[in-house]
PDB file of C-alpha atoms in Angstrom:
ATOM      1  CA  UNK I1006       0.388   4.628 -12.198  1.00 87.00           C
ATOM      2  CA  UNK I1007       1.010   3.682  -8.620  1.00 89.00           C
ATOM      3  CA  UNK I1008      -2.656   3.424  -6.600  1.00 89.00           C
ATOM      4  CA  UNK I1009      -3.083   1.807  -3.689  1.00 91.00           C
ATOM      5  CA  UNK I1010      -4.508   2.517   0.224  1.00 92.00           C
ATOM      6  CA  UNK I1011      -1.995   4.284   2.426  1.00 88.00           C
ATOM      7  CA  UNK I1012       0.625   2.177   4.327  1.00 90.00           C
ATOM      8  CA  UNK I1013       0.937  -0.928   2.281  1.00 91.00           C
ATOM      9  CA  UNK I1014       4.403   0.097   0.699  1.00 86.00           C
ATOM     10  CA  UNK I1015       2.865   2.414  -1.828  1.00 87.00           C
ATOM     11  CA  UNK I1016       6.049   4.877  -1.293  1.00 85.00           C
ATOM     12  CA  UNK I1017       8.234   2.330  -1.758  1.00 83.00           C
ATOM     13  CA  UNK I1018       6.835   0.859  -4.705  1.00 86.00           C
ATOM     14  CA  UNK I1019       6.760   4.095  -6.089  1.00 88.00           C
ATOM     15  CA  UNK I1020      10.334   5.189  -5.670  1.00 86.00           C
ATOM     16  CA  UNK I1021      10.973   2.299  -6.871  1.00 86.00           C
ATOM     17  CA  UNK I1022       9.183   2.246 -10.446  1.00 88.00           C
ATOM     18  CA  UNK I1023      10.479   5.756 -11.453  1.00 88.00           C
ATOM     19  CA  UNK I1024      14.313   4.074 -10.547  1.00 87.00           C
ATOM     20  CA  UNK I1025      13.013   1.533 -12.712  1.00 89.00           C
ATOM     21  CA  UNK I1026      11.165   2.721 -15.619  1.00 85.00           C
ATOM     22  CA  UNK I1027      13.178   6.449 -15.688  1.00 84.00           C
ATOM     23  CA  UNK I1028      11.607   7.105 -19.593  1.00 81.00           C
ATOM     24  CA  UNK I1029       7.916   6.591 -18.364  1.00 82.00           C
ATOM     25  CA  UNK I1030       5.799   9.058 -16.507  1.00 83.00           C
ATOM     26  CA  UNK I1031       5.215   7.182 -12.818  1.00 87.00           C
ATOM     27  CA  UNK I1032       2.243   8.987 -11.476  1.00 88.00           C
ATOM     28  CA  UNK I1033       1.464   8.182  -7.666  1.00 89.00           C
ATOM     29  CA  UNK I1034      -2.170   8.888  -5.740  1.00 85.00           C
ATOM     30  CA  UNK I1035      -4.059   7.038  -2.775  1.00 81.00           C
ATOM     31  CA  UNK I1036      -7.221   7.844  -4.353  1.00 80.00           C
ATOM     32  CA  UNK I1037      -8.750   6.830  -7.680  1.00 69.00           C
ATOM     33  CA  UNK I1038     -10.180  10.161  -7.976  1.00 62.00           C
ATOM     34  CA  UNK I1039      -6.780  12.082  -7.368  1.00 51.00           C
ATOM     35  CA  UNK I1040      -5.285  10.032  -9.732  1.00 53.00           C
ATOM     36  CA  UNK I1041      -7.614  10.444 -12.740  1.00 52.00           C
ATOM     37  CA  UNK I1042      -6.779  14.175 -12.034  1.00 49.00           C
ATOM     38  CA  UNK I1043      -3.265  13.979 -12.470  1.00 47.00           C
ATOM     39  CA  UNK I1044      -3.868  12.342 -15.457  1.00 46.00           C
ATOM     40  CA  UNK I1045      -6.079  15.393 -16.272  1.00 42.00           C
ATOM     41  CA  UNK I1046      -3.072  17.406 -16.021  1.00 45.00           C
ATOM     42  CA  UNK I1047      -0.527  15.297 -17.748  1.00 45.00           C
ATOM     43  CA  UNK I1048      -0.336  15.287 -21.440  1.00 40.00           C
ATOM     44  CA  UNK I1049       1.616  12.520 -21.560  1.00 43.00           C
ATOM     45  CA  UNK I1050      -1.575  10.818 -20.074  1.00 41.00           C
ATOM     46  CA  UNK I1051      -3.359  11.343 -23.102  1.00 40.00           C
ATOM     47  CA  UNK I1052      -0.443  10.131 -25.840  1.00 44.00           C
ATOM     48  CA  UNK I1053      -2.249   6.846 -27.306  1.00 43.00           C
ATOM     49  CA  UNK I1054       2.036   5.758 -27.614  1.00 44.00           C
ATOM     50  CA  UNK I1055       1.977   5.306 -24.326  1.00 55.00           C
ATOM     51  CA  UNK I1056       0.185   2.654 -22.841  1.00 69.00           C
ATOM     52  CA  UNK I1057      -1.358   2.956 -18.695  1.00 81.00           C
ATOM     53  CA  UNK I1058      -0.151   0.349 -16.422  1.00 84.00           C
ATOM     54  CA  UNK I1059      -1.627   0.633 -13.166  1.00 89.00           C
ATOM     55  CA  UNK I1060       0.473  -1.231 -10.096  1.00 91.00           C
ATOM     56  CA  UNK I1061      -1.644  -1.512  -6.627  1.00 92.00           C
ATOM     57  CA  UNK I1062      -0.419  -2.831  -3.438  1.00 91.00           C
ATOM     58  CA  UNK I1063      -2.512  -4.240  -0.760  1.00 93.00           C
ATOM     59  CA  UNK I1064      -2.003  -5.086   3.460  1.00 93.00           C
ATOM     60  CA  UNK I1065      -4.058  -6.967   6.291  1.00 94.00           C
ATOM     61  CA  UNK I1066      -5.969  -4.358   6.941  1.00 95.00           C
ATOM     62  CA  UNK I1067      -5.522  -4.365  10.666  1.00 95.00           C
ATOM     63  CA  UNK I1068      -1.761  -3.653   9.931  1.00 94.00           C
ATOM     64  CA  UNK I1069      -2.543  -0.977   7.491  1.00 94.00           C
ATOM     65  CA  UNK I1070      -4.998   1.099   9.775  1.00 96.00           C
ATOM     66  CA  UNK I1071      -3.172   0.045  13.080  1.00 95.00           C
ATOM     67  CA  UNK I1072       0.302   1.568  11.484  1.00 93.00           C
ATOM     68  CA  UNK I1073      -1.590   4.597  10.141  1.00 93.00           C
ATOM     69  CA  UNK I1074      -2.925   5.375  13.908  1.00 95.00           C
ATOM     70  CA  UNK I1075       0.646   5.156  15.074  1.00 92.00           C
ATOM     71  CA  UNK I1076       1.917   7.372  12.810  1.00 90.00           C
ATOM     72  CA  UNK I1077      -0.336   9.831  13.473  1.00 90.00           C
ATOM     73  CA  UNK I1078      -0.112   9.366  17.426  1.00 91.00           C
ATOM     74  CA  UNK I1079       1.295  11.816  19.611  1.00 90.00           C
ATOM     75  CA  UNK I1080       2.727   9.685  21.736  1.00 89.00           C
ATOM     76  CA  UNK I1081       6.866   9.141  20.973  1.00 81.00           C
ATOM     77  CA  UNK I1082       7.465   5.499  19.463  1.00 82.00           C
ATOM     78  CA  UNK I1083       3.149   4.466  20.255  1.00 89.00           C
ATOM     79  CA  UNK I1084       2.345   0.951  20.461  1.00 92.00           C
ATOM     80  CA  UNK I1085      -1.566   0.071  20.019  1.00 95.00           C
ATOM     81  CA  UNK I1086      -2.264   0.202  23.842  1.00 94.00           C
ATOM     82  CA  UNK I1087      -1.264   3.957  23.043  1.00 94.00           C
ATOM     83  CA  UNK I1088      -3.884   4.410  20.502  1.00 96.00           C
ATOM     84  CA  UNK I1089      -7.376   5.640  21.575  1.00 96.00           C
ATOM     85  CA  UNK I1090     -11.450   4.767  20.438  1.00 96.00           C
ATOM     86  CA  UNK I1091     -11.086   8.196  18.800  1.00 96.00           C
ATOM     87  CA  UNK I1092      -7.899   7.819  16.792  1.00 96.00           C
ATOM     88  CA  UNK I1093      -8.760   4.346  15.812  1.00 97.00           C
ATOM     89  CA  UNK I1094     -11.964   5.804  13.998  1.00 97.00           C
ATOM     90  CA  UNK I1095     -10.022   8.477  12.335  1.00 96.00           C
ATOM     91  CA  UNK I1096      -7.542   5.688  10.868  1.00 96.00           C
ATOM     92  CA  UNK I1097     -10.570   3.222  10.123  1.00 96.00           C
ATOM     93  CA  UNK I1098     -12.059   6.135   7.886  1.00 95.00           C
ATOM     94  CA  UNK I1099      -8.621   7.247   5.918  1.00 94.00           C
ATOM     95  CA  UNK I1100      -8.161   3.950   4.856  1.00 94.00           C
ATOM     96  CA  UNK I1101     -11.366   3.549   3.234  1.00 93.00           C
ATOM     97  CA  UNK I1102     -11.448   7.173   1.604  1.00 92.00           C
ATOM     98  CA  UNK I1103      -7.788   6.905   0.501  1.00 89.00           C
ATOM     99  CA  UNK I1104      -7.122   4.023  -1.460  1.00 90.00           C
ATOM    100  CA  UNK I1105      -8.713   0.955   0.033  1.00 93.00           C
ATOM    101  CA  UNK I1106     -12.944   1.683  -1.033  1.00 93.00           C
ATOM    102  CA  UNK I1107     -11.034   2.313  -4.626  1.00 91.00           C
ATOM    103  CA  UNK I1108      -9.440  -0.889  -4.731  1.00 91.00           C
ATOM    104  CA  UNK I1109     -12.397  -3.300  -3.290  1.00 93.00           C
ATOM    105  CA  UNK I1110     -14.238  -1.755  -6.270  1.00 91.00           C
ATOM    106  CA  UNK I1111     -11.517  -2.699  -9.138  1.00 88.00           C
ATOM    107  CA  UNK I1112     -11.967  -6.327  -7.660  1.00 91.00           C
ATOM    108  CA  UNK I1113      -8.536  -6.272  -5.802  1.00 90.00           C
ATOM    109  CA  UNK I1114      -7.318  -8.643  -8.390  1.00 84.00           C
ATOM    110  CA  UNK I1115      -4.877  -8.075 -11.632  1.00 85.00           C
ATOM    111  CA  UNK I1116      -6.014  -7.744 -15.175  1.00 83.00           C
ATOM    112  CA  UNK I1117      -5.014  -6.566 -18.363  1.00 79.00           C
ATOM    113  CA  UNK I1118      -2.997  -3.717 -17.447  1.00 83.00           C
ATOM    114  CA  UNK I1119      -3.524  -3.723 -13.895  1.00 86.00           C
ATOM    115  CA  UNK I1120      -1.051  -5.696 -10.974  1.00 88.00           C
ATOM    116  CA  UNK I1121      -1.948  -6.064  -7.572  1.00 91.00           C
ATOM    117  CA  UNK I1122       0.850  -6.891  -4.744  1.00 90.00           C
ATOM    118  CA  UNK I1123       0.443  -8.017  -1.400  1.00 90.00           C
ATOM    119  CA  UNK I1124       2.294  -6.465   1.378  1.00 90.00           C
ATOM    120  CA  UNK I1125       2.303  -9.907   2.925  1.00 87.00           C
ATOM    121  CA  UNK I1126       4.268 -11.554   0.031  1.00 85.00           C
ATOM    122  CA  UNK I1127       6.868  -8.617  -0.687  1.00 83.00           C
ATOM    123  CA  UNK I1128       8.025  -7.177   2.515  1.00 80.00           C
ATOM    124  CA  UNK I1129      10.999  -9.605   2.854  1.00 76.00           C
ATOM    125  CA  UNK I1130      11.767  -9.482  -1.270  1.00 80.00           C
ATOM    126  CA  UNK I1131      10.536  -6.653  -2.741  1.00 80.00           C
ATOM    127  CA  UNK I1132      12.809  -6.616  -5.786  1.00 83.00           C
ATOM    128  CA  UNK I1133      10.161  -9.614  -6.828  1.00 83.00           C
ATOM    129  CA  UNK I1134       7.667  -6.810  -7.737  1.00 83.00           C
ATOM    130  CA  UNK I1135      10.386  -6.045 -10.750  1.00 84.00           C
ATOM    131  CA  UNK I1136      10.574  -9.786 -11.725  1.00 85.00           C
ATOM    132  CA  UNK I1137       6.797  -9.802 -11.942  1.00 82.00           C
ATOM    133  CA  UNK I1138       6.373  -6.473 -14.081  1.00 80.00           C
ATOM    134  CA  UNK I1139       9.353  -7.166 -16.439  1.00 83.00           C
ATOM    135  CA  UNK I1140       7.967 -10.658 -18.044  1.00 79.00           C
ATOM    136  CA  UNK I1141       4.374  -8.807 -17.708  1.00 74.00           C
ATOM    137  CA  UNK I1142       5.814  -5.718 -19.533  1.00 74.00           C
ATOM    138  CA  UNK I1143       7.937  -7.750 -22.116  1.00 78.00           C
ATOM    139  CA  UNK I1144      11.052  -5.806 -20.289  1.00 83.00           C
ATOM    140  CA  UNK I1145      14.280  -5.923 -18.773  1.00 86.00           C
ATOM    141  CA  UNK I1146      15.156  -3.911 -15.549  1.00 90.00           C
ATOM    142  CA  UNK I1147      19.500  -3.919 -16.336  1.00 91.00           C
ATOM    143  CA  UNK I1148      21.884  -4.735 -13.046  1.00 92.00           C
ATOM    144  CA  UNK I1149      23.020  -1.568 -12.534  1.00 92.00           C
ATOM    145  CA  UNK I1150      19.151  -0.138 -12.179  1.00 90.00           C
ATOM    146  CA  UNK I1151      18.839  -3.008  -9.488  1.00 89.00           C
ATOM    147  CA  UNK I1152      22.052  -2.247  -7.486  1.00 87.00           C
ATOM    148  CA  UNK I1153      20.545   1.213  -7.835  1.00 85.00           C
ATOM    149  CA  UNK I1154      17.293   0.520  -6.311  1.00 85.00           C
ATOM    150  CA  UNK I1155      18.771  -2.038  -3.805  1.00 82.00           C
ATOM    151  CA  UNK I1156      20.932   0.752  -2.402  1.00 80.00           C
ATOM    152  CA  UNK I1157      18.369   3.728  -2.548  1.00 76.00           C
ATOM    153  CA  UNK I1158      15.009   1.893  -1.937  1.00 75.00           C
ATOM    154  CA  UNK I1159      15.095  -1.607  -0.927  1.00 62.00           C
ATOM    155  CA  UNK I1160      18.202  -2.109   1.121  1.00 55.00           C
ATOM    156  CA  UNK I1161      18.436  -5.894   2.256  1.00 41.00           C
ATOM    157  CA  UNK I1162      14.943  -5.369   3.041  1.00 44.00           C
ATOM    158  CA  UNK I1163      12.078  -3.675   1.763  1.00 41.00           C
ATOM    159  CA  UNK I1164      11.146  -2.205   5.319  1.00 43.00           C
ATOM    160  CA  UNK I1165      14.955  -1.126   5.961  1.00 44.00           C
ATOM    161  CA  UNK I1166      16.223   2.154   4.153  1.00 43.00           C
ATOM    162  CA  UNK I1167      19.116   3.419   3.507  1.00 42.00           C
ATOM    163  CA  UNK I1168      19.795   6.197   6.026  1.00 43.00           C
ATOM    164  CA  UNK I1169      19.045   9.424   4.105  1.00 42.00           C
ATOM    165  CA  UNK I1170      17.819   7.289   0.788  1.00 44.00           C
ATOM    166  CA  UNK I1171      13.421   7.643   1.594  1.00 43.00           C
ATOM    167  CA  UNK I1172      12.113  10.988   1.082  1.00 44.00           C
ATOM    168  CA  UNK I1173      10.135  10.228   3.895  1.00 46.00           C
ATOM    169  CA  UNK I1174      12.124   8.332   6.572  1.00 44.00           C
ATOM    170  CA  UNK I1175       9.706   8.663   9.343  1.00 48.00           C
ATOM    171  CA  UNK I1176       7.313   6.481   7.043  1.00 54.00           C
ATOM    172  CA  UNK I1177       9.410   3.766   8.409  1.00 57.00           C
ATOM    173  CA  UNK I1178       7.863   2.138  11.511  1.00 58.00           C
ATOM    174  CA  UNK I1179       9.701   1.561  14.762  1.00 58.00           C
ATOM    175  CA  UNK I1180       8.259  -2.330  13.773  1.00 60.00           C
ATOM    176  CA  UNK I1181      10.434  -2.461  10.526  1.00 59.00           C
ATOM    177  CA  UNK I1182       6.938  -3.159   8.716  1.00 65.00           C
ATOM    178  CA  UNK I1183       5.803  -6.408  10.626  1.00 74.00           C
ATOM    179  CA  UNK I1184       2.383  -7.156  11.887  1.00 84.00           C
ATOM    180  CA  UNK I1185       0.690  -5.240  14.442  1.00 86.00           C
ATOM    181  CA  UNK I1186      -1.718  -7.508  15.436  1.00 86.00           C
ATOM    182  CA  UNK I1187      -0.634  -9.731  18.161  1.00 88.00           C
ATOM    183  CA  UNK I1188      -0.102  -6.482  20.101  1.00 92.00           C
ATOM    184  CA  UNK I1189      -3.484  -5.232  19.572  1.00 94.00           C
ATOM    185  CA  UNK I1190      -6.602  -4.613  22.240  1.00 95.00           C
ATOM    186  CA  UNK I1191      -9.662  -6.723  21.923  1.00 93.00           C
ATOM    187  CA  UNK I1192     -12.124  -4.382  21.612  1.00 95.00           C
ATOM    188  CA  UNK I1193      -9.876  -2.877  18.548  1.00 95.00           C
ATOM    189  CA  UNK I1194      -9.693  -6.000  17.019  1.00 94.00           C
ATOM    190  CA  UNK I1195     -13.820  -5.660  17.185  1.00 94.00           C
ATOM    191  CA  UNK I1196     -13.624  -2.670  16.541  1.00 95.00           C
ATOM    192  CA  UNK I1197     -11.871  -3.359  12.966  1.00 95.00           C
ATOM    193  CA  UNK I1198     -13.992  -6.287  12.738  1.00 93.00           C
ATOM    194  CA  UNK I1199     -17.503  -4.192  13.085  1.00 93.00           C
ATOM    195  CA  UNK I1200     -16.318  -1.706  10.284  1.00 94.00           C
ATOM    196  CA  UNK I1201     -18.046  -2.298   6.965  1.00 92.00           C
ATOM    197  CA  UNK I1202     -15.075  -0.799   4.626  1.00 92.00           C
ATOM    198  CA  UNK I1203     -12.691  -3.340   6.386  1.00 94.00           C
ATOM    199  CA  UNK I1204     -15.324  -6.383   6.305  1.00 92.00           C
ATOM    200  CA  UNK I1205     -15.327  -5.239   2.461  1.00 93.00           C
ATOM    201  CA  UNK I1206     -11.399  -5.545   1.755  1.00 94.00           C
ATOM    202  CA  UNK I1207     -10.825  -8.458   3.953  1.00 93.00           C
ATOM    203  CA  UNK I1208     -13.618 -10.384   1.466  1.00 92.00           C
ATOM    204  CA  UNK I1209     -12.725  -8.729  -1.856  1.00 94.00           C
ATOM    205  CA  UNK I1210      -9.164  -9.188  -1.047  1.00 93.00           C
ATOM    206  CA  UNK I1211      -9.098 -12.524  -0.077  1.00 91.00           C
ATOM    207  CA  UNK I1212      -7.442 -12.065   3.836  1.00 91.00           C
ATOM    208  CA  UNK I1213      -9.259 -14.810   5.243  1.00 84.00           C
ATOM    209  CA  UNK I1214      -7.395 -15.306   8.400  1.00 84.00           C
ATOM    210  CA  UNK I1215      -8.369 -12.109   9.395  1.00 85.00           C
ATOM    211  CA  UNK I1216     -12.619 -12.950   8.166  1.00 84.00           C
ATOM    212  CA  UNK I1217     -12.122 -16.138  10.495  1.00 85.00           C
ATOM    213  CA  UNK I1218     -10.665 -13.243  13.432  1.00 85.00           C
ATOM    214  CA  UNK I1219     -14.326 -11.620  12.926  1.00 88.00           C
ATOM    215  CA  UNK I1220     -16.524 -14.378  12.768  1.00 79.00           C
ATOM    216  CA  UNK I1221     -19.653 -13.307  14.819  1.00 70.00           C
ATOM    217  CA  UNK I1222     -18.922  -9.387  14.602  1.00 67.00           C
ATOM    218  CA  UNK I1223     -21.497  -7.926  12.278  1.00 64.00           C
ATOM    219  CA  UNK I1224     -20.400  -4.847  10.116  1.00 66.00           C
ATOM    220  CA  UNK I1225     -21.754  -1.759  11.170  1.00 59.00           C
TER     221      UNK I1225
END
């Protein structure tokens, strides 16, 4: 099962376990709840043969919601400056209802059966996700999968795609997946800061450059 808050790679990741793992049933969902009902649906879900592994990624916040808002922006190529009080809110409230509220319950942290990535770490080697699940799965991922995924997912790097290769290319930010933050507004930074679902992951989570950012903004 793939789970995690929209924009931290979660796409990626996935296209990359079903490359991966091509026997096993890879289901994908932002939200714990939407997930659960897959399984609902999935008979192989309920085979006591096959064991759940759940594999989460995580993502400063600020970059997370900040690249969500410029997705969603009307504005051709957006850059923060671009993105208004109103729009900001909007992003600030996806990201706790899909994915990231979910995650700051489970503890943000692996355990039996559960993996947790960090953006931060895998953006610039993202084929060390497979090196990580393999010894944790007691399994090999061959060469030719890995040339495979190389080519169709991860191309040099996990932010740049094979033309053609993503089933959803414009998920690909004009920043090639790097932070947003220097180019952000003060009052969004507050903004971000004053949020209580964001003071929530940036604790549980441990992004503690970003706590030190909000020092002296109360969450709402």
């Amino acid at each position: 099962v793939q789970q995690s808050p929209t924009r931290t790679g979660s796409t990626m990741t996935y296209n990359m376990l079903t490359k991966a793992f091509p026997g096993c049933s890879v289901e994908k969902s932002h939200r714990k709840k939407g997930m659960e009902r897959g399984r609902r649906n999935n008979p192989r879900a309920h085979d006591a043969h096959h064991e759940t592994v759940t594999v989460s990624t995580t993502r400063d916040p600020f970059d997370s919601i900040m690249s969500y808002a410029l997705l969603r922006s009307p504005v051709t190529r957006a850059t923060p400056a671009n993105v208004s009080v109103g729009e900001l809110t909007q992003a600030i409230e996806h990201f706790g209802v899909w994915g990231a509220d979910d995650l700051v319950r489970s503890g943000c942290r692996n355990a039996t059966n559960r993996w947790t990535f960090r953006y931060e770490h895998f953006n610039a080697r993202p084929m060390g996700i497979l090196d990580v699940l393999e010894e944790a799965l007691d399994c090999a991922v061959d060469e030719a999968t890995r040339g495979t995924i190389r080519a169709t997912v991860a191309n040099a790097s996990w932010v740049v795609a094979t033309p053609g290769a993503s089933p959803r290319p414009h998920h690909i930010s004009a920043t090639l997946g790097q932070s947003h933050e220097t180019a952000m507004l003060p009052w969004q930074v507050e903004q971000l800061c004053k949020d209580a679902s964001v003071a929530r992951f940036l604790v549980t989570c441990g992004y503690v450059r970003q706590r030190a950012m909000c020092v002296g903004a109360a969450p709402a």
